[in-house]
XYZ file of C-alpha atoms in Angstrom:
99
model
C 90.013 62.352 109.746
C 91.671 66.095 110.997
C 94.640 65.575 108.448
C 91.680 65.226 105.537
C 90.025 68.142 106.525
C 92.860 70.408 107.316
C 94.590 69.158 103.887
C 91.030 70.166 102.006
C 91.084 73.724 103.978
C 94.407 74.354 102.391
C 93.531 73.081 98.976
C 90.532 75.370 99.180
C 92.621 78.237 100.657
C 95.108 77.838 97.454
C 92.441 77.690 95.096
C 90.773 80.851 96.428
C 94.275 82.786 96.387
C 94.825 81.327 92.881
C 91.914 82.942 91.710
C 92.412 86.208 93.306
C 96.022 86.768 91.917
C 94.248 86.403 88.220
C 92.952 90.007 89.281
C 95.977 91.853 89.487
C 97.731 93.675 86.760
C 101.191 94.817 86.457
C 101.902 98.569 85.369
C 104.595 98.855 83.050
C 106.718 100.675 83.069
C 105.934 101.024 86.816
C 105.276 104.406 87.993
C 108.387 104.832 90.424
C 110.694 101.835 89.027
C 111.218 100.917 92.747
C 110.331 97.742 94.852
C 106.757 98.673 96.690
C 106.729 97.001 100.493
C 103.528 97.902 101.922
C 100.058 99.167 100.401
C 96.674 100.307 102.277
C 93.637 101.124 101.015
C 90.876 103.629 102.764
C 87.673 102.431 102.759
C 86.686 105.485 100.101
C 89.014 103.884 97.644
C 92.145 105.864 98.262
C 95.546 103.834 98.079
C 99.133 104.138 99.251
C 102.218 102.440 98.324
C 105.354 102.532 99.857
C 108.948 101.467 99.363
C 112.651 101.352 98.512
C 114.376 104.946 98.277
C 111.798 106.720 100.030
C 108.619 105.501 97.540
C 105.270 106.853 98.323
C 102.742 106.420 95.781
C 98.886 107.654 96.257
C 95.644 106.318 94.173
C 92.395 107.903 94.131
C 90.754 105.203 92.370
C 90.780 102.134 93.707
C 94.186 101.873 92.074
C 93.820 101.980 88.765
C 96.648 104.797 88.433
C 99.310 106.094 90.689
C 101.069 109.442 91.642
C 104.253 110.106 93.276
C 104.386 112.053 96.457
C 107.654 112.588 97.367
C 107.897 112.815 101.012
C 112.058 113.771 101.288
C 113.668 110.705 102.327
C 115.527 108.241 100.284
C 115.049 105.789 103.071
C 113.542 102.848 102.659
C 109.588 102.976 103.586
C 108.579 99.445 105.029
C 105.122 99.908 106.178
C 102.678 102.115 105.187
C 98.630 102.833 106.981
C 96.241 105.207 106.630
C 92.978 105.689 108.311
C 91.658 108.396 105.812
C 92.989 110.505 103.394
C 94.515 113.080 105.719
C 95.713 110.499 108.702
C 98.180 108.064 108.274
C 101.824 105.933 109.211
C 104.964 105.757 107.538
C 107.540 103.219 109.132
C 111.023 102.650 107.363
C 114.188 103.413 107.841
C 118.149 102.529 106.681
C 119.356 99.328 105.743
C 122.873 98.733 106.874
C 125.534 95.996 106.953
C 125.390 93.068 104.029
C 122.069 92.123 105.121
């Protein structure tokens, strides 16, 4: 019985994720032409995305459009989190070796 319940929960979760994935729209061409690693939104709808090559993007319209925000690094940015439009953290670093 427990296996059936777990299977049902996984199936419903898969359907929910599939339905939500249909809401994503790819921007072509992408505004920065680099892979993004992290994204966050504040309660007021301001979004930040960080990624390869020191890429930092900002959106003030709930993600409909994005503007590049140069921050003076070419390091891979792995994580971004903002409490509000003025206070946030970005983590990243250089990758060495073949890994």
